């Protein structure tokens, strides 16, 4: 049953609205400007900004001459040092870690291969030390450490905080969130990689439209997530974004099913190349993510060098991406697509022409519905930054649910 | 930029929350029960219910003994006569019209073939008389007529209030909303048929889950719409729900594309039957919706009689439905599917076994994610009732946007 709203909840929501307006403004807003963009009264803006200043979340900067006859005002901007979050992105073959400040800017970061992919216990141990090291390096006072965000391959169990990544078959099910919280003594938020990447796009203002867009994530696997009314849609259990059953010819008795990950994953592209006669010794069929990743990098190199069959592998991948994007844009009537994920930068020049050829001149029932394609500037580290943004988002975003009375 | 919230908006939201709680309760709630389910204070509940009583939106019914040590309280239920809305459902071959009361119950209704499918001007004239006739028959005082809702085949132009239905090619683009508002002098809300049908399911509480579910609509065409966080998702331009580009084999050079409507529309099922050698004189390839509809009814009759090839047509249609539903449930992590639309009742026994065979034992990455399939009890008239619910929903539903300060 839906809950009502009351004044304390409105105050907390308005704080988040003002903070978001300042965050998205680039170089700050005066109190008068904040009143205009949020619709809040001068008195409310004054109260809210006082609280934000007291909490060191914003700071006063330069004096700005107001438009018209208004008095000059002091611009407020985010205080980057007001809070810090740790982001951890676990990809089957890679590990990204970072400390970001309140603006979502990276203070320290580290990207490398995933240590001990077959031993989650050793990974937790490694992460514990890594978090300590980074927090010290970034000189984050412990009172300003807001939490740790983890972006992991799905599926996740939202309640248990566990993951069961199919590309790390030795893991089985690992209760990542409680294990890491216990090891570090810090609050941990866990979400799927694609959801974290979408939060990064949203938090850093890196989308052409802030209300409705799709995020297409290309990591060891691949996924599509919708951002709806300015919020990442997590689904009923936090596992939205799967594309397992994109159909072949469903009218036939035995539909040939394909999946986005099944056409675009590292393992699958390597397998496709092998079927076309490209020699990638060791990588084909391997379950060692580092071996697969090495084979994949070799394949990318061949395609960049113009090797015909390697080019065809990525051409086909681009068509798959375009077709999957069309299905989702039509279903949800969303016209902006943001590409991101650790593998997109290297695949982009190889896949984008075929992708664009599928989505260009898009029409529904003969009526044009043009789609825009945008590559996130965070492409490679969106999972890591997004993991940290899970923490910032939970604390500071003006979700409508914040307005509702909780149980 | 996101807007703030303030007290007058909270009051309007809380009125809608209380009204919704009463609406969903079945046989009414006392003020104490309302406080518990909405989280609102006794004082707020008292103020809100007084306003609702003054506006004749709710009425007091029986005295209820409270649980525990609370005093007995008076239950409040919706006052059905508090307001009425007209619903009009335009399907290419059929027209449904109804007056519904505040509870969503039908007071008068009329279903028949679409008059003059080639002449939108004559249709507007017909609707004008039909609205007058029904409002008189239902004895609705003019002060209690809240508006007219229209459910039409897409695509729609939200701003102009116009439609361009591909199955009524003689129409071109018709500015339905302004034409009907001018003819009747009553406010008109326009939405796509599938969106209206989903509102009916939501408004009448006819879904196993009130937060997240898919509505699959089978009319002259077919569409899928998600209900997300208790709200029908209309998309950026009000045209969500299309399934034009469900892909064949996208990795091949020339993907064979199929669409849900293209596999399930009346015209397409008739064409499929024809390809299997079933004789449906006149209907094949016709653009006259009544002729197509007659051929389709004949085909349904053959399948109900067990004619092998006719059975196969609907079996294939069921597999298409199941496959399309899988794609969307995985993408959005939604596990409840509600079937509705004017053609579903006759097709259900023919399609459901194949549909269930596709979605049963659904798993993602080897983890079970069972799907529930539910047929709306409004199946045949969900478009018509839903059209009226567009009006009720706009006035009375606790959308979060109601909490925000408007420009």
PDB file of C-alpha atoms in Angstrom, chain B residues 142-298:
ATOM      1  CA  UNK B 142     -23.227  17.649 -15.377  1.00  0.00           C
ATOM      2  CA  UNK B 143     -21.293  18.856 -12.308  1.00  0.00           C
ATOM      3  CA  UNK B 144     -20.178  15.254 -11.656  1.00  0.00           C
ATOM      4  CA  UNK B 145     -18.970  14.519 -15.217  1.00  0.00           C
ATOM      5  CA  UNK B 146     -15.193  14.548 -14.769  1.00  0.00           C
ATOM      6  CA  UNK B 147     -14.128  14.150 -18.402  1.00  0.00           C
ATOM      7  CA  UNK B 148     -13.865  11.883 -21.427  1.00  0.00           C
ATOM      8  CA  UNK B 149     -10.995   9.433 -21.904  1.00  0.00           C
ATOM      9  CA  UNK B 150     -10.138   8.044 -25.325  1.00  0.00           C
ATOM     10  CA  UNK B 151      -8.101   4.897 -25.965  1.00  0.00           C
ATOM     11  CA  UNK B 152      -6.904   4.773 -29.558  1.00  0.00           C
ATOM     12  CA  UNK B 153      -4.428   2.747 -31.594  1.00  0.00           C
ATOM     13  CA  UNK B 154      -0.976   4.403 -31.673  1.00  0.00           C
ATOM     14  CA  UNK B 155       1.119   6.133 -32.635  1.00  0.00           C
ATOM     15  CA  UNK B 156      -0.242   9.251 -30.954  1.00  0.00           C
ATOM     16  CA  UNK B 157       1.033  12.824 -30.984  1.00  0.00           C
ATOM     17  CA  UNK B 158       0.820  13.768 -27.320  1.00  0.00           C
ATOM     18  CA  UNK B 159       0.995  17.516 -27.886  1.00  0.00           C
ATOM     19  CA  UNK B 160      -1.481  17.776 -30.747  1.00  0.00           C
ATOM     20  CA  UNK B 161      -3.745  15.076 -29.335  1.00  0.00           C
ATOM     21  CA  UNK B 162      -3.788  13.378 -32.727  1.00  0.00           C
ATOM     22  CA  UNK B 163      -3.578   9.758 -33.861  1.00  0.00           C
ATOM     23  CA  UNK B 164      -2.328   8.120 -37.072  1.00  0.00           C
ATOM     24  CA  UNK B 165      -3.495   4.497 -36.850  1.00  0.00           C
ATOM     25  CA  UNK B 166      -1.743   2.338 -39.459  1.00  0.00           C
ATOM     26  CA  UNK B 167      -4.709  -0.078 -39.542  1.00  0.00           C
ATOM     27  CA  UNK B 168      -7.044   2.774 -40.552  1.00  0.00           C
ATOM     28  CA  UNK B 169      -5.053   4.032 -43.544  1.00  0.00           C
ATOM     29  CA  UNK B 170      -7.864   6.344 -44.728  1.00  0.00           C
ATOM     30  CA  UNK B 171      -7.512   8.400 -41.561  1.00  0.00           C
ATOM     31  CA  UNK B 172      -4.027   9.774 -42.101  1.00  0.00           C
ATOM     32  CA  UNK B 173      -3.543  11.952 -39.003  1.00  0.00           C
ATOM     33  CA  UNK B 174      -6.678  12.898 -37.073  1.00  0.00           C
ATOM     34  CA  UNK B 175      -6.612  15.474 -34.212  1.00  0.00           C
ATOM     35  CA  UNK B 176      -8.988  13.355 -32.158  1.00  0.00           C
ATOM     36  CA  UNK B 177      -8.606  15.095 -28.790  1.00  0.00           C
ATOM     37  CA  UNK B 178      -9.341  18.700 -29.868  1.00  0.00           C
ATOM     38  CA  UNK B 179     -12.100  17.618 -32.269  1.00  0.00           C
ATOM     39  CA  UNK B 180     -13.921  15.627 -29.609  1.00  0.00           C
ATOM     40  CA  UNK B 181     -13.415  18.297 -26.922  1.00  0.00           C
ATOM     41  CA  UNK B 182     -14.861  20.939 -29.247  1.00  0.00           C
ATOM     42  CA  UNK B 183     -17.813  18.748 -30.237  1.00  0.00           C
ATOM     43  CA  UNK B 184     -18.749  17.791 -26.666  1.00  0.00           C
ATOM     44  CA  UNK B 185     -17.543  20.761 -24.606  1.00  0.00           C
ATOM     45  CA  UNK B 186     -15.948  18.274 -22.162  1.00  0.00           C
ATOM     46  CA  UNK B 187     -12.257  17.800 -21.270  1.00  0.00           C
ATOM     47  CA  UNK B 188     -10.699  14.922 -23.213  1.00  0.00           C
ATOM     48  CA  UNK B 189      -7.668  12.777 -22.287  1.00  0.00           C
ATOM     49  CA  UNK B 190      -6.118  10.664 -25.055  1.00  0.00           C
ATOM     50  CA  UNK B 191      -3.797   7.691 -24.710  1.00  0.00           C
ATOM     51  CA  UNK B 192      -2.789   4.598 -26.638  1.00  0.00           C
ATOM     52  CA  UNK B 193      -5.077   1.572 -26.231  1.00  0.00           C
ATOM     53  CA  UNK B 194      -2.465  -0.497 -24.397  1.00  0.00           C
ATOM     54  CA  UNK B 195      -1.787   2.338 -21.928  1.00  0.00           C
ATOM     55  CA  UNK B 196      -5.497   2.762 -21.215  1.00  0.00           C
ATOM     56  CA  UNK B 197      -5.890  -0.998 -20.744  1.00  0.00           C
ATOM     57  CA  UNK B 198      -3.018  -0.969 -18.236  1.00  0.00           C
ATOM     58  CA  UNK B 199      -4.666   1.907 -16.335  1.00  0.00           C
ATOM     59  CA  UNK B 200      -7.847  -0.185 -16.109  1.00  0.00           C
ATOM     60  CA  UNK B 201      -5.890  -3.099 -14.659  1.00  0.00           C
ATOM     61  CA  UNK B 202      -4.195  -0.776 -12.164  1.00  0.00           C
ATOM     62  CA  UNK B 203      -7.294   1.245 -11.240  1.00  0.00           C
ATOM     63  CA  UNK B 204      -9.513  -1.785 -10.665  1.00  0.00           C
ATOM     64  CA  UNK B 205      -6.826  -3.622  -8.674  1.00  0.00           C
ATOM     65  CA  UNK B 206      -6.845  -6.418 -11.226  1.00  0.00           C
ATOM     66  CA  UNK B 207      -3.161  -7.402 -11.019  1.00  0.00           C
ATOM     67  CA  UNK B 208      -1.385  -9.864  -8.727  1.00  0.00           C
ATOM     68  CA  UNK B 209       1.284  -7.231  -7.941  1.00  0.00           C
ATOM     69  CA  UNK B 210       0.461  -3.518  -7.764  1.00  0.00           C
ATOM     70  CA  UNK B 211       4.017  -2.280  -8.186  1.00  0.00           C
ATOM     71  CA  UNK B 212       5.675  -3.877 -11.211  1.00  0.00           C
ATOM     72  CA  UNK B 213       3.990  -5.917 -13.924  1.00  0.00           C
ATOM     73  CA  UNK B 214       3.635  -6.168 -17.677  1.00  0.00           C
ATOM     74  CA  UNK B 215       0.360  -5.710 -19.481  1.00  0.00           C
ATOM     75  CA  UNK B 216       0.090  -7.602 -22.760  1.00  0.00           C
ATOM     76  CA  UNK B 217      -2.718  -6.190 -24.888  1.00  0.00           C
ATOM     77  CA  UNK B 218      -4.262  -8.147 -27.750  1.00  0.00           C
ATOM     78  CA  UNK B 219      -6.581  -6.022 -29.879  1.00  0.00           C
ATOM     79  CA  UNK B 220      -6.595  -5.528 -33.648  1.00  0.00           C
ATOM     80  CA  UNK B 221      -2.839  -5.195 -33.083  1.00  0.00           C
ATOM     81  CA  UNK B 222      -0.835  -6.218 -30.009  1.00  0.00           C
ATOM     82  CA  UNK B 223       1.475  -4.429 -27.575  1.00  0.00           C
ATOM     83  CA  UNK B 224       3.282  -4.792 -24.238  1.00  0.00           C
ATOM     84  CA  UNK B 225       3.469  -2.044 -21.635  1.00  0.00           C
ATOM     85  CA  UNK B 226       5.307  -2.093 -18.301  1.00  0.00           C
ATOM     86  CA  UNK B 227       3.769  -0.839 -15.071  1.00  0.00           C
ATOM     87  CA  UNK B 228       6.700   0.401 -13.014  1.00  0.00           C
ATOM     88  CA  UNK B 229       6.467   1.403  -9.346  1.00  0.00           C
ATOM     89  CA  UNK B 230       2.686   1.432  -9.606  1.00  0.00           C
ATOM     90  CA  UNK B 231       2.581   3.707 -12.650  1.00  0.00           C
ATOM     91  CA  UNK B 232       1.971   2.887 -16.299  1.00  0.00           C
ATOM     92  CA  UNK B 233       5.122   3.799 -18.212  1.00  0.00           C
ATOM     93  CA  UNK B 234       4.077   5.956 -21.178  1.00  0.00           C
ATOM     94  CA  UNK B 235       7.572   6.604 -22.535  1.00  0.00           C
ATOM     95  CA  UNK B 236       9.019   9.899 -23.687  1.00  0.00           C
ATOM     96  CA  UNK B 237       6.233  10.710 -26.164  1.00  0.00           C
ATOM     97  CA  UNK B 238       3.348   8.556 -24.896  1.00  0.00           C
ATOM     98  CA  UNK B 239       4.168   5.823 -27.397  1.00  0.00           C
ATOM     99  CA  UNK B 240       5.736   3.100 -25.268  1.00  0.00           C
ATOM    100  CA  UNK B 241       4.611  -0.439 -25.928  1.00  0.00           C
ATOM    101  CA  UNK B 242       5.693  -0.964 -29.531  1.00  0.00           C
ATOM    102  CA  UNK B 243       7.382  -4.181 -30.499  1.00  0.00           C
ATOM    103  CA  UNK B 244       8.314  -3.498 -34.098  1.00  0.00           C
ATOM    104  CA  UNK B 245      11.821  -4.828 -34.232  1.00  0.00           C
ATOM    105  CA  UNK B 246      11.911  -8.067 -32.338  1.00  0.00           C
ATOM    106  CA  UNK B 247      14.810  -9.550 -34.199  1.00  0.00           C
ATOM    107  CA  UNK B 248      15.207 -12.683 -36.243  1.00  0.00           C
ATOM    108  CA  UNK B 249      18.853 -13.646 -36.463  1.00  0.00           C
ATOM    109  CA  UNK B 250      20.501 -10.278 -35.962  1.00  0.00           C
ATOM    110  CA  UNK B 251      24.034 -11.565 -36.463  1.00  0.00           C
ATOM    111  CA  UNK B 252      23.225 -12.371 -40.081  1.00  0.00           C
ATOM    112  CA  UNK B 253      23.525  -9.691 -42.715  1.00  0.00           C
ATOM    113  CA  UNK B 254      19.835  -9.215 -43.352  1.00  0.00           C
ATOM    114  CA  UNK B 255      17.958  -9.824 -40.133  1.00  0.00           C
ATOM    115  CA  UNK B 256      14.486 -11.198 -40.577  1.00  0.00           C
ATOM    116  CA  UNK B 257      12.529  -8.904 -38.322  1.00  0.00           C
ATOM    117  CA  UNK B 258       9.216  -9.711 -36.789  1.00  0.00           C
ATOM    118  CA  UNK B 259       6.876  -7.662 -34.692  1.00  0.00           C
ATOM    119  CA  UNK B 260       4.367  -8.632 -32.062  1.00  0.00           C
ATOM    120  CA  UNK B 261       1.574  -6.948 -34.020  1.00  0.00           C
ATOM    121  CA  UNK B 262       3.005  -8.447 -37.201  1.00  0.00           C
ATOM    122  CA  UNK B 263       2.612 -11.949 -35.734  1.00  0.00           C
ATOM    123  CA  UNK B 264      -0.563 -11.441 -33.698  1.00  0.00           C
ATOM    124  CA  UNK B 265      -2.632  -8.821 -35.497  1.00  0.00           C
ATOM    125  CA  UNK B 266      -5.933  -9.923 -37.010  1.00  0.00           C
ATOM    126  CA  UNK B 267      -4.677  -9.211 -40.548  1.00  0.00           C
ATOM    127  CA  UNK B 268      -1.474 -11.155 -39.943  1.00  0.00           C
ATOM    128  CA  UNK B 269      -3.126 -14.202 -38.400  1.00  0.00           C
ATOM    129  CA  UNK B 270      -5.535 -14.271 -41.330  1.00  0.00           C
ATOM    130  CA  UNK B 271      -2.542 -14.060 -43.704  1.00  0.00           C
ATOM    131  CA  UNK B 272      -0.743 -16.842 -41.796  1.00  0.00           C
ATOM    132  CA  UNK B 273      -3.845 -19.050 -42.092  1.00  0.00           C
ATOM    133  CA  UNK B 274      -4.003 -18.316 -45.806  1.00  0.00           C
ATOM    134  CA  UNK B 275      -0.378 -19.399 -46.235  1.00  0.00           C
ATOM    135  CA  UNK B 276      -1.276 -22.685 -44.519  1.00  0.00           C
ATOM    136  CA  UNK B 277      -4.037 -23.191 -47.103  1.00  0.00           C
ATOM    137  CA  UNK B 278      -7.065 -22.148 -45.054  1.00  0.00           C
ATOM    138  CA  UNK B 279      -9.735 -20.510 -47.200  1.00  0.00           C
ATOM    139  CA  UNK B 280     -10.928 -17.171 -45.752  1.00  0.00           C
ATOM    140  CA  UNK B 281     -12.547 -15.498 -48.763  1.00  0.00           C
ATOM    141  CA  UNK B 282     -12.219 -11.711 -48.946  1.00  0.00           C
ATOM    142  CA  UNK B 283     -10.342 -11.279 -45.680  1.00  0.00           C
ATOM    143  CA  UNK B 284      -6.817 -11.912 -46.936  1.00  0.00           C
ATOM    144  CA  UNK B 285      -5.010  -8.650 -47.666  1.00  0.00           C
ATOM    145  CA  UNK B 286      -8.142  -6.537 -47.126  1.00  0.00           C
ATOM    146  CA  UNK B 287      -7.817  -3.130 -45.445  1.00  0.00           C
ATOM    147  CA  UNK B 288     -11.472  -3.083 -44.451  1.00  0.00           C
ATOM    148  CA  UNK B 289     -11.289  -3.766 -40.691  1.00  0.00           C
ATOM    149  CA  UNK B 290     -14.779  -5.296 -40.601  1.00  0.00           C
ATOM    150  CA  UNK B 291     -13.970  -7.754 -43.391  1.00  0.00           C
ATOM    151  CA  UNK B 292     -10.673  -8.692 -41.704  1.00  0.00           C
ATOM    152  CA  UNK B 293     -12.431  -9.119 -38.390  1.00  0.00           C
ATOM    153  CA  UNK B 294     -15.052 -11.400 -39.909  1.00  0.00           C
ATOM    154  CA  UNK B 295     -12.338 -13.557 -41.488  1.00  0.00           C
ATOM    155  CA  UNK B 296     -10.530 -13.655 -38.157  1.00  0.00           C
ATOM    156  CA  UNK B 297     -13.662 -14.773 -36.288  1.00  0.00           C
ATOM    157  CA  UNK B 298     -14.104 -17.545 -38.812  1.00  0.00           C
TER     158      UNK B 298
END
